[in-house]
Short mmCIF file of C-alpha atoms in Angstrom, two decimals:
data_model
loop_
_atom_site.label_atom_id
_atom_site.label_comp_id
_atom_site.label_asym_id
_atom_site.label_seq_id
_atom_site.Cartn_x
_atom_site.Cartn_y
_atom_site.Cartn_z
CA UNK A 1 2.09 16.74 -18.61
CA UNK A 2 -0.26 19.60 -16.03
CA UNK A 3 -1.31 18.53 -13.04
CA UNK A 4 -4.71 19.89 -14.94
CA UNK A 5 -3.99 18.47 -17.54
CA UNK A 6 -3.63 14.81 -16.41
CA UNK A 7 -6.86 16.13 -13.84
CA UNK A 8 -8.69 16.97 -16.98
CA UNK A 9 -8.30 13.68 -18.80
CA UNK A 10 -9.19 11.46 -15.57
CA UNK A 11 -11.67 13.41 -15.66
CA UNK A 12 -12.94 11.36 -18.74
CA UNK A 13 -12.34 7.67 -18.04
CA UNK A 14 -14.95 5.79 -16.78
CA UNK A 15 -14.60 3.33 -14.14
CA UNK A 16 -13.98 -0.18 -16.68
CA UNK A 17 -11.16 1.76 -18.18
CA UNK A 18 -9.20 3.12 -14.68
CA UNK A 19 -10.09 -0.78 -13.70
CA UNK A 20 -8.60 -1.74 -17.36
CA UNK A 21 -5.05 0.13 -16.57
CA UNK A 22 -4.45 -1.30 -12.99
CA UNK A 23 -5.16 -3.96 -14.05
CA UNK A 24 -2.29 -3.92 -16.76
CA UNK A 25 -0.11 -2.57 -13.98
CA UNK A 26 -0.16 -5.77 -12.07
CA UNK A 27 1.84 -7.18 -14.18
CA UNK A 28 4.66 -4.59 -13.48
CA UNK A 29 7.18 -6.65 -15.20
CA UNK A 30 11.05 -4.96 -15.94
CA UNK A 31 13.87 -7.77 -16.87
CA UNK A 32 16.85 -6.63 -17.86
CA UNK A 33 16.92 -6.05 -21.95
CA UNK A 34 19.90 -8.73 -21.91
CA UNK A 35 16.99 -12.10 -21.44
CA UNK A 36 15.79 -10.31 -24.13
CA UNK A 37 17.45 -9.64 -27.16
CA UNK A 38 16.77 -11.48 -30.56
CA UNK A 39 17.10 -14.72 -30.54
CA UNK A 40 16.47 -16.91 -33.57
CA UNK A 41 16.15 -20.83 -33.91
CA UNK A 42 19.34 -21.36 -35.96
CA UNK A 43 20.84 -19.60 -32.89
CA UNK A 44 19.30 -21.67 -30.68
CA UNK A 45 20.94 -25.16 -32.40
CA UNK A 46 24.17 -23.58 -32.20
CA UNK A 47 24.19 -22.84 -28.90
CA UNK A 48 22.77 -26.02 -27.89
CA UNK A 49 25.67 -27.90 -29.85
CA UNK A 50 27.95 -26.07 -28.21
CA UNK A 51 26.88 -27.13 -24.55
CA UNK A 52 26.32 -31.13 -26.23
CA UNK A 53 30.19 -31.08 -27.80
CA UNK A 54 31.51 -29.35 -23.95
CA UNK A 55 29.22 -32.05 -22.14
CA UNK A 56 28.07 -34.67 -23.90
CA UNK A 57 30.15 -35.12 -27.35
CA UNK A 58 28.71 -38.73 -27.47
CA UNK A 59 25.40 -36.72 -28.47
CA UNK A 60 25.41 -36.30 -31.85
CA UNK A 61 27.94 -36.15 -35.33
CA UNK A 62 26.50 -33.30 -37.48
CA UNK A 63 25.10 -35.85 -39.80
CA UNK A 64 21.81 -34.77 -41.42
CA UNK A 65 20.16 -37.92 -40.97
CA UNK A 66 22.21 -38.63 -37.17
CA UNK A 67 19.05 -38.84 -33.96
CA UNK A 68 20.71 -35.62 -32.19
CA UNK A 69 20.85 -33.19 -34.95
CA UNK A 70 16.75 -34.13 -35.28
CA UNK A 71 15.81 -33.25 -31.80
CA UNK A 72 18.11 -30.41 -31.66
CA UNK A 73 16.34 -28.71 -34.55
CA UNK A 74 12.94 -30.22 -33.76
CA UNK A 75 13.32 -28.38 -30.38
CA UNK A 76 14.47 -24.99 -31.71
CA UNK A 77 11.51 -25.09 -33.93
CA UNK A 78 9.08 -26.09 -31.65
CA UNK A 79 10.44 -22.69 -29.69
CA UNK A 80 10.60 -20.38 -32.85
CA UNK A 81 6.97 -19.02 -31.60
CA UNK A 82 8.41 -18.76 -27.77
CA UNK A 83 11.61 -16.41 -29.58
CA UNK A 84 8.63 -14.71 -31.32
CA UNK A 85 6.77 -13.49 -28.24
CA UNK A 86 9.52 -13.06 -25.95
CA UNK A 87 10.98 -10.53 -29.50
CA UNK A 88 7.96 -8.44 -30.01
CA UNK A 89 7.48 -7.76 -26.52
CA UNK A 90 11.06 -6.29 -26.02
CA UNK A 91 11.00 -4.21 -29.43
CA UNK A 92 7.24 -2.89 -29.09
CA UNK A 93 8.57 -2.03 -25.26
CA UNK A 94 4.90 -3.68 -23.92
CA UNK A 95 6.94 -4.15 -20.77
CA UNK A 96 7.70 -0.54 -20.14
CA UNK A 97 4.86 0.63 -21.25
CA UNK A 98 2.62 -1.43 -18.85
CA UNK A 99 5.40 -0.78 -15.76
CA UNK A 100 4.61 3.45 -16.94
CA UNK A 101 0.52 2.51 -15.62
CA UNK A 102 1.64 0.84 -12.40
CA UNK A 103 0.65 3.74 -10.33
CA UNK A 104 -1.78 5.08 -12.35
CA UNK A 105 -4.64 4.36 -10.43
CA UNK A 106 -2.99 6.23 -7.26
CA UNK A 107 -1.50 9.17 -9.08
CA UNK A 108 -5.53 9.25 -10.00
CA UNK A 109 -6.08 9.10 -6.47
CA UNK A 110 -3.71 12.31 -5.60
CA UNK A 111 -4.21 14.15 -8.80
CA UNK A 112 -8.27 14.61 -8.37
CA UNK A 113 -10.24 11.52 -9.28
CA UNK A 114 -12.51 10.50 -7.03
CA UNK A 115 -13.26 6.88 -6.68
CA UNK A 116 -15.41 4.67 -6.13
CA UNK A 117 -15.64 3.43 -3.16
CA UNK A 118 -16.91 1.48 0.16
CA UNK A 119 -18.12 3.06 3.34
CA UNK A 120 -19.95 0.88 5.64
CA UNK A 121 -22.81 1.76 7.68
CA UNK A 122 -21.52 1.33 11.58
CA UNK A 123 -24.73 0.59 13.79
CA UNK A 124 -24.60 0.49 17.56
CA UNK A 125 -27.18 -2.37 18.26
CA UNK A 126 -28.90 -2.55 21.98
CA UNK A 127 -30.33 -5.99 22.80
CA UNK A 128 -32.00 -8.37 25.30
CA UNK A 129 -29.81 -11.88 25.75
CA UNK A 130 -31.81 -14.39 27.99
CA UNK A 131 -29.73 -15.97 30.58
CA UNK A 132 -27.45 -19.10 29.57
CA UNK A 133 -23.54 -20.27 29.38
CA UNK A 134 -20.82 -18.54 28.47
CA UNK A 135 -20.73 -17.87 24.37
CA UNK A 136 -18.79 -16.68 21.85
CA UNK A 137 -20.45 -14.81 18.94
CA UNK A 138 -17.33 -15.42 15.57
CA UNK A 139 -17.05 -11.90 13.77
CA UNK A 140 -19.94 -12.49 11.05
CA UNK A 141 -22.56 -14.86 12.34
CA UNK A 142 -24.48 -12.91 14.10
CA UNK A 143 -27.08 -11.95 11.41
CA UNK A 144 -29.80 -9.26 11.72
CA UNK A 145 -32.35 -8.12 9.50
CA UNK A 146 -33.15 -4.38 8.23
CA UNK A 147 -36.95 -4.88 6.77
CA UNK A 148 -37.40 -1.48 5.86
CA UNK A 149 -34.01 -1.58 3.77
CA UNK A 150 -34.10 -5.00 2.85
CA UNK A 151 -30.72 -5.24 3.90
CA UNK A 152 -28.58 -7.37 6.57
CA UNK A 153 -26.30 -6.36 9.35
CA UNK A 154 -23.46 -8.80 10.51
CA UNK A 155 -21.28 -8.34 13.51
CA UNK A 156 -18.42 -6.13 12.60
CA UNK A 157 -16.51 -7.77 16.11
CA UNK A 158 -16.61 -11.51 17.85
CA UNK A 159 -19.42 -10.74 20.66
CA UNK A 160 -18.82 -12.44 24.03
CA UNK A 161 -21.51 -13.29 26.01
CA UNK A 162 -21.27 -13.75 29.54
CA UNK A 163 -22.63 -16.04 31.61
CA UNK A 164 -25.81 -14.16 33.79
CA UNK A 165 -29.03 -15.66 35.25
CA UNK A 166 -31.33 -11.71 34.30
CA UNK A 167 -31.27 -11.20 31.61
CA UNK A 168 -29.58 -7.70 30.09
CA UNK A 169 -29.03 -5.14 27.47
CA UNK A 170 -25.97 -4.83 25.90
CA UNK A 171 -24.10 -2.80 22.13
CA UNK A 172 -22.98 -4.45 19.85
CA UNK A 173 -20.87 -2.86 16.41
CA UNK A 174 -22.66 -3.88 14.15
CA UNK A 175 -22.21 -3.18 9.58
CA UNK A 176 -24.61 -3.27 7.18
CA UNK A 177 -23.25 -5.49 4.31
CA UNK A 178 -21.81 -9.61 4.32
CA UNK A 179 -18.83 -11.28 5.46
CA UNK A 180 -16.52 -13.20 2.90
CA UNK A 181 -13.73 -15.85 2.82
CA UNK A 182 -11.49 -16.38 -0.32
CA UNK A 183 -8.49 -18.70 -0.52
CA UNK A 184 -5.43 -18.43 -2.03
CA UNK A 185 -2.04 -20.15 -2.46
CA UNK A 186 1.05 -17.69 -1.53
CA UNK A 187 3.06 -17.76 -4.44
CA UNK A 188 5.81 -15.15 -3.78
CA UNK A 189 3.57 -12.67 -4.59
CA UNK A 190 0.83 -10.51 -3.29
CA UNK A 191 -2.98 -11.88 -2.46
CA UNK A 192 -5.63 -10.37 -4.93
CA UNK A 193 -9.42 -10.35 -3.54
CA UNK A 194 -11.69 -11.01 -5.74
CA UNK A 195 -14.88 -9.04 -4.61
CA UNK A 196 -15.01 -4.92 -4.60
CA UNK A 197 -17.23 -3.19 -2.01
CA UNK A 198 -14.85 -4.05 0.65
CA UNK A 199 -14.47 -2.23 3.79
CA UNK A 200 -10.06 -2.66 4.39
CA UNK A 201 -10.93 -2.50 8.32
CA UNK A 202 -12.36 -5.52 8.60
CA UNK A 203 -10.12 -7.57 6.47
CA UNK A 204 -8.43 -10.44 8.46
CA UNK A 205 -5.45 -13.39 7.62
CA UNK A 206 -5.03 -16.70 8.63
CA UNK A 207 -1.87 -18.39 7.27
CA UNK A 208 -1.46 -22.23 9.17
CA UNK A 209 -4.02 -21.63 11.33
CA UNK A 210 -2.22 -18.05 12.75
CA UNK A 211 -3.90 -15.01 12.26
CA UNK A 212 -1.34 -12.00 11.40
CA UNK A 213 -2.05 -8.23 12.12
CA UNK A 214 -3.12 -6.02 9.04
CA UNK A 215 -0.48 -2.78 9.70
CA UNK A 216 -1.20 0.11 7.73
CA UNK A 217 1.71 1.62 7.54
CA UNK A 218 3.82 -1.87 7.56
CA UNK A 219 7.36 -1.01 9.60
CA UNK A 220 6.87 -4.25 11.33
CA UNK A 221 9.69 -6.78 12.49
CA UNK A 222 11.41 -8.74 10.46
CA UNK A 223 9.82 -11.60 12.33
CA UNK A 224 6.88 -10.31 12.74
CA UNK A 225 3.99 -11.16 11.73
CA UNK A 226 2.21 -8.36 9.10
CA UNK A 227 0.21 -7.86 5.58
CA UNK A 228 -1.32 -4.28 4.30
CA UNK A 229 -4.19 -3.76 2.19
CA UNK A 230 -3.58 -1.82 -0.58
CA UNK A 231 -5.91 0.08 -2.83
CA UNK A 232 -5.86 -1.44 -6.23
CA UNK A 233 -8.88 -0.36 -8.09
CA UNK A 234 -12.22 0.96 -7.21
CA UNK A 235 -13.04 -0.70 -3.79
CA UNK A 236 -10.85 -3.21 -4.62
CA UNK A 237 -7.64 -3.82 -2.73
CA UNK A 238 -4.79 -6.78 -2.64
CA UNK A 239 -3.10 -7.31 0.24
CA UNK A 240 0.73 -7.36 0.28
CA UNK A 241 3.25 -8.78 2.82
CA UNK A 242 6.49 -9.01 3.49
CA UNK A 243 9.95 -10.09 2.78
CA UNK A 244 12.09 -10.50 6.17
CA UNK A 245 12.83 -7.19 6.34
CA UNK A 246 10.16 -4.74 7.36
CA UNK A 247 7.59 -7.97 7.86
CA UNK A 248 8.64 -12.07 7.66
CA UNK A 249 7.69 -13.43 4.58
CA UNK A 250 4.28 -16.57 4.13
CA UNK A 251 6.20 -19.90 3.90
CA UNK A 252 5.58 -20.56 -0.59
CA UNK A 253 2.83 -22.57 -0.91
CA UNK A 254 0.48 -21.78 2.56
CA UNK A 255 -2.78 -21.11 2.12
CA UNK A 256 -3.48 -18.02 2.64
CA UNK A 257 -7.21 -17.54 4.16
CA UNK A 258 -8.81 -14.38 4.55
CA UNK A 259 -12.67 -12.63 5.65
CA UNK A 260 -13.26 -9.01 4.55
CA UNK A 261 -16.92 -7.81 5.03
CA UNK A 262 -18.47 -6.36 1.94
CA UNK A 263 -21.94 -4.86 1.35
CA UNK A 264 -23.29 -2.47 -2.39
CA UNK A 265 -22.70 1.57 -0.97
CA UNK A 266 -26.14 2.44 -1.13
CA UNK A 267 -27.09 3.26 1.91
CA UNK A 268 -26.38 5.94 4.05
CA UNK A 269 -27.88 6.29 7.45
CA UNK A 270 -30.36 3.57 8.59
CA UNK A 271 -33.43 4.82 11.12
CA UNK A 272 -33.49 3.84 14.70
CA UNK A 273 -36.81 2.58 14.11
CA UNK A 274 -36.35 0.50 11.32
CA UNK A 275 -37.84 -3.18 12.03
CA UNK A 276 -34.22 -5.39 13.03
CA UNK A 277 -35.13 -9.32 13.29
CA UNK A 278 -33.04 -12.11 14.04
CA UNK A 279 -32.09 -13.68 10.91
CA UNK A 280 -28.96 -15.87 12.02
CA UNK A 281 -27.94 -17.08 15.35
CA UNK A 282 -24.73 -19.32 16.93
CA UNK A 283 -26.17 -19.42 20.54
CA UNK A 284 -29.31 -21.36 19.90
CA UNK A 285 -29.11 -22.09 23.45
CA UNK A 286 -29.41 -17.78 24.22
CA UNK A 287 -32.42 -16.22 22.68
CA UNK A 288 -31.46 -12.56 21.73
CA UNK A 289 -34.97 -9.95 21.90
CA UNK A 290 -35.85 -6.61 21.71
CA UNK A 291 -33.36 -5.71 19.42
CA UNK A 292 -32.99 -1.76 18.45
CA UNK A 293 -30.96 0.46 16.36
CA UNK A 294 -29.45 2.76 18.51
CA UNK A 295 -27.52 4.73 16.07
CA UNK A 296 -26.15 4.65 12.84
CA UNK A 297 -22.95 6.28 11.49
CA UNK A 298 -20.84 6.41 7.93
CA UNK A 299 -18.05 7.83 7.43
CA UNK A 300 -17.88 11.21 4.76
CA UNK A 301 -16.49 11.12 1.51
CA UNK A 302 -13.57 13.32 2.71
CA UNK A 303 -12.98 10.84 5.32
CA UNK A 304 -13.10 7.73 2.97
CA UNK A 305 -11.11 9.42 0.48
CA UNK A 306 -8.43 10.27 3.50
CA UNK A 307 -7.72 6.84 4.03
CA UNK A 308 -7.52 5.52 1.07
CA UNK A 309 -4.90 8.36 0.24
CA UNK A 310 -3.63 7.39 3.66
CA UNK A 311 -3.32 3.55 2.35
CA UNK A 312 -1.74 4.17 -0.58
CA UNK A 313 1.05 6.64 0.49
CA UNK A 314 2.60 3.10 2.27
CA UNK A 315 3.52 2.54 -1.34
CA UNK A 316 3.09 0.43 -4.66
CA UNK A 317 4.91 -2.83 -6.41
CA UNK A 318 8.19 -3.34 -7.32
CA UNK A 319 9.43 -6.18 -8.20
CA UNK A 320 7.07 -8.30 -5.36
CA UNK A 321 8.25 -5.68 -2.41
CA UNK A 322 7.28 -2.65 -1.26
CA UNK A 323 8.84 0.53 -1.75
CA UNK A 324 8.27 2.90 1.67
CA UNK A 325 10.36 4.52 4.01
CA UNK A 326 12.81 1.62 5.72
CA UNK A 327 13.14 -0.57 2.16
CA UNK A 328 14.02 2.65 0.57
CA UNK A 329 16.56 3.29 3.16
CA UNK A 330 17.98 -0.45 2.74
CA UNK A 331 17.99 -0.34 -0.62
CA UNK A 332 20.11 3.23 -0.53
CA UNK A 333 22.37 2.25 1.68
CA UNK A 334 23.32 -1.03 0.17
CA UNK A 335 25.37 0.65 -2.32
CA UNK A 336 28.94 0.55 -1.32
CA UNK A 337 29.67 4.59 -1.54
CA UNK A 338 26.39 5.16 0.99
CA UNK A 339 26.65 4.68 4.90
CA UNK A 340 23.80 5.88 6.04
CA UNK A 341 20.58 7.30 4.79
CA UNK A 342 16.74 9.22 5.68
CA UNK A 343 14.51 8.93 3.39
CA UNK A 344 11.22 10.85 3.70
CA UNK A 345 7.82 10.14 1.44
CA UNK A 346 5.30 12.19 1.14
CA UNK A 347 2.65 11.55 -1.53
CA UNK A 348 4.35 10.61 -4.49
CA UNK A 349 7.50 12.29 -4.07
CA UNK A 350 10.16 10.78 -2.05
CA UNK A 351 13.37 12.63 -0.64
CA UNK A 352 16.41 11.21 0.41
CA UNK A 353 19.43 12.39 2.42
CA UNK A 354 23.16 10.70 2.34
CA UNK A 355 25.96 9.81 4.43
CA UNK A 356 29.15 8.68 2.50
CA UNK A 357 31.37 5.77 3.68
CA UNK A 358 34.25 8.44 2.93
CA UNK A 359 32.67 10.47 5.56
CA UNK A 360 32.63 13.64 3.21
CA UNK A 361 29.86 15.87 2.67
CA UNK A 362 28.05 15.09 -0.22
CA UNK A 363 27.75 16.59 -2.94
CA UNK A 364 25.37 17.43 -6.19
CA UNK A 365 27.44 14.63 -8.60
CA UNK A 366 27.38 12.03 -5.32
CA UNK A 367 24.11 12.53 -5.62
CA UNK A 368 23.41 12.19 -8.77
CA UNK A 369 25.21 9.10 -9.20
CA UNK A 370 22.52 8.42 -6.65
CA UNK A 371 19.87 8.95 -8.99
CA UNK A 372 21.24 6.83 -11.56
CA UNK A 373 21.71 3.92 -9.22
CA UNK A 374 18.29 3.66 -8.32
CA UNK A 375 16.35 4.96 -10.63
CA UNK A 376 15.01 1.34 -12.04
CA UNK A 377 13.31 0.78 -8.65
CA UNK A 378 12.04 3.55 -8.57
CA UNK A 379 8.18 2.86 -9.43
CA UNK A 380 6.67 5.02 -11.84
CA UNK A 381 4.24 7.55 -11.31
CA UNK A 382 7.19 8.67 -7.76
CA UNK A 383 9.65 11.51 -7.95
CA UNK A 384 12.36 10.82 -6.95
CA UNK A 385 14.76 13.89 -5.34
CA UNK A 386 17.85 14.12 -3.23
CA UNK A 387 18.87 16.76 -0.91
CA UNK A 388 21.64 18.55 1.24
CA UNK A 389 21.85 17.11 4.92
CA UNK A 390 20.26 19.69 7.64
CA UNK A 391 22.39 20.13 10.97
CA UNK A 392 21.75 20.79 14.52
CA UNK A 393 25.27 22.85 16.37
CA UNK A 394 26.40 21.25 19.13
CA UNK A 395 27.96 24.06 20.45
CA UNK A 396 28.27 22.94 23.95
CA UNK A 397 27.66 19.18 25.91
CA UNK A 398 28.14 19.36 29.04
CA UNK A 399 28.37 16.41 31.86
CA UNK A 400 29.74 15.67 34.91
CA UNK A 401 31.42 12.17 35.70
CA UNK A 402 31.93 10.19 38.72
CA UNK A 403 34.89 7.73 39.30
CA UNK A 404 35.77 5.79 41.68
CA UNK A 405 39.18 6.90 43.50
CA UNK A 406 41.12 3.81 42.76
CA UNK A 407 40.88 4.71 38.68
CA UNK A 408 43.16 7.50 36.56
CA UNK A 409 40.80 10.27 36.16
CA UNK A 410 42.57 11.30 33.17
CA UNK A 411 42.27 8.38 31.92
CA UNK A 412 39.21 8.04 32.91
CA UNK A 413 38.33 11.71 30.91
CA UNK A 414 39.56 11.04 27.43
CA UNK A 415 38.14 7.53 27.85
CA UNK A 416 34.74 9.14 28.15
CA UNK A 417 35.15 12.03 25.75
CA UNK A 418 35.61 8.99 22.79
CA UNK A 419 32.42 6.97 24.14
CA UNK A 420 30.59 10.41 24.03
CA UNK A 421 31.20 11.58 20.47
CA UNK A 422 31.18 7.76 19.19
CA UNK A 423 27.47 7.15 21.01
CA UNK A 424 25.97 10.72 19.18
CA UNK A 425 28.21 11.24 16.10
CA UNK A 426 26.19 10.65 12.70
CA UNK A 427 29.12 8.54 11.35
CA UNK A 428 29.31 5.68 14.29
CA UNK A 429 26.14 5.56 16.66
CA UNK A 430 24.21 8.67 16.00
CA UNK A 431 22.96 9.86 12.16
CA UNK A 432 19.15 11.29 11.60
CA UNK A 433 17.38 11.88 13.31
CA UNK A 434 19.88 11.50 16.36
CA UNK A 435 20.17 13.56 18.98
CA UNK A 436 21.72 14.14 22.92
CA UNK A 437 20.23 10.84 25.35
CA UNK A 438 21.55 10.98 28.45
CA UNK A 439 20.39 7.26 28.97
CA UNK A 440 22.33 6.18 25.61
CA UNK A 441 24.78 7.74 26.51
CA UNK A 442 25.13 6.80 30.32
CA UNK A 443 24.76 2.72 28.82
CA UNK A 444 27.95 2.82 26.18
CA UNK A 445 29.99 4.55 29.51
CA UNK A 446 28.89 1.52 31.65
CA UNK A 447 29.32 -0.86 29.20
CA UNK A 448 32.77 0.62 28.05
CA UNK A 449 34.49 2.95 30.67
CA UNK A 450 36.04 1.21 33.52
CA UNK A 451 35.66 2.51 37.10
CA UNK A 452 32.96 4.82 35.83
CA UNK A 453 30.03 4.71 38.23
CA UNK A 454 27.46 7.47 36.93
CA UNK A 455 26.71 10.32 34.58
CA UNK A 456 24.88 13.75 34.05
CA UNK A 457 24.33 15.83 31.08
CA UNK A 458 24.51 19.29 32.90
CA UNK A 459 23.67 21.13 30.03
CA UNK A 460 23.46 21.49 25.94
CA UNK A 461 24.00 24.31 24.00
CA UNK A 462 24.27 26.37 27.38
CA UNK A 463 20.82 25.40 28.15
CA UNK A 464 20.38 23.37 31.62
CA UNK A 465 18.38 20.07 29.78
CA UNK A 466 19.50 16.82 29.74
CA UNK A 467 18.93 15.75 26.42
CA UNK A 468 18.32 17.12 23.06
CA UNK A 469 15.77 15.82 20.84
CA UNK A 470 16.32 16.63 16.32
CA UNK A 471 14.36 15.82 13.63
CA UNK A 472 14.19 12.40 11.72
CA UNK A 473 15.89 14.19 8.54
CA UNK A 474 19.06 16.47 10.49
CA UNK A 475 22.06 15.35 11.45
CA UNK A 476 24.51 15.99 14.96
CA UNK A 477 27.33 18.66 14.23
CA UNK A 478 30.33 16.51 15.65
CA UNK A 479 30.94 17.66 19.23
CA UNK A 480 34.65 17.65 19.11
CA UNK A 481 37.00 16.84 15.82
CA UNK A 482 40.09 14.43 16.68
CA UNK A 483 43.09 17.37 15.97
CA UNK A 484 41.04 19.82 18.83
CA UNK A 485 43.56 20.56 21.66
CA UNK A 486 42.89 18.43 24.85
CA UNK A 487 42.87 20.62 28.55
CA UNK A 488 42.85 19.58 32.08
CA UNK A 489 41.44 21.98 34.76
CA UNK A 490 42.10 20.57 38.78
CA UNK A 491 40.88 21.71 41.91
CA UNK A 492 40.34 19.98 45.42
CA UNK A 493 36.89 18.45 44.56
CA UNK A 494 36.98 18.09 40.61
CA UNK A 495 39.22 17.78 37.56
CA UNK A 496 37.71 19.47 34.49
CA UNK A 497 38.45 18.55 30.96
CA UNK A 498 37.87 20.19 27.73
CA UNK A 499 38.11 19.10 24.15
CA UNK A 500 36.39 20.79 21.37
CA UNK A 501 32.55 21.67 22.83
CA UNK A 502 32.57 18.50 25.05
CA UNK A 503 33.18 19.39 28.89
CA UNK A 504 33.38 16.46 31.43
CA UNK A 505 33.37 17.52 35.03
CA UNK A 506 34.76 14.37 36.45
CA UNK A 507 34.52 13.68 40.34
CA UNK A 508 36.62 11.14 41.96
CA UNK A 509 34.49 9.57 45.13
#
């Protein structure tokens, strides 16, 4: 199906249809075929007797009147219904059809569908606060009525009222909407928020009394308590947590408390002359007066859609995980033949480059094998490609090495050459996106070369620079090959060591 054909079909679908498709997609089960083979009650009886004969030979004598025989058969009869469901679920390919729709909603966004969305109206409000004790108004607790519109504005962030002997004027940001609280038990999967018209930027999560941090890119450390909000239908979201790789996984059974702002998307502007009055003021001893709307802003449709697309690009739910750059590389690197990988995800296109453990350059056949290895892990709607590696030639690296006089300068140069090569070699400490960094080399030498006191990088690729940066998907060529000849030149002030494209000027101090 072409892009235009897909756009044409999506344009004919109403909101309820797309929502239904995505709701089906949340059942993204894909068990192995071995778990869903055709099974009958007779086979169950035979299997039960096989286990009984092995572990409990006294269980039954197999006669028709034996109570053990009866229990096995009646258990099998009651299970027949379950087998029917399992067998038909597999034979009708319902599992796989469901998996195909996993990213239907996301693809519709990329291919031109403009979803219903919630863009909050942000208000800058000026008010006078009476003197009194210091007080912190929690978010969502200060509510103001916009009488002309019949709407309620709530504070998006906590407001600190400082102690003051005189009245003062302050500005605070409010949104036209209502804060909601939803609680659910964490069972190892994502948390589905039941409301629509959610402002995802106001979502906050508390688990076991601790606040977790919202990340749009979801590249947290393994131990970090982070989550991301992923759109699952029109202006509604589900929350994803880490799996102890790119973020900490909450404890199973933990209570997850979620706060977020919702409001009908039916107003785009609030006139500064609107009549504003206090509906709820938790700081009862601090009077609020002279409340005015200073300004009113709202995201444009383009900005809102861009937010959705950016969030969609984070990943999609696959086997209770998130597919993103980091987890994709972890998956690829788990293949024994692959040492390192680089993944690029642009919209719904995933491109992977690989380094083999054999240190041979990956062939087209190697890349095809990679495709087949992880085909089952690629979510529906994503195009997966492999690409040849791109290299930056390292034609020259010249350094000055300072060593103490009691050290054999030739041995120091040889040792330093190995450390320098290893620190930038793609198969050792280097890799995708790792260039030449003076600090990295200096630290490596300090840890591994005896008698070393300092180093300076004089030139890289015949330019007087001390660092060389490369793009995240590029690799450096080797600075020398093992079979390259080593040469030494001596003068009254220094010893010059050369091997391949590496030059070390060693100065004894």
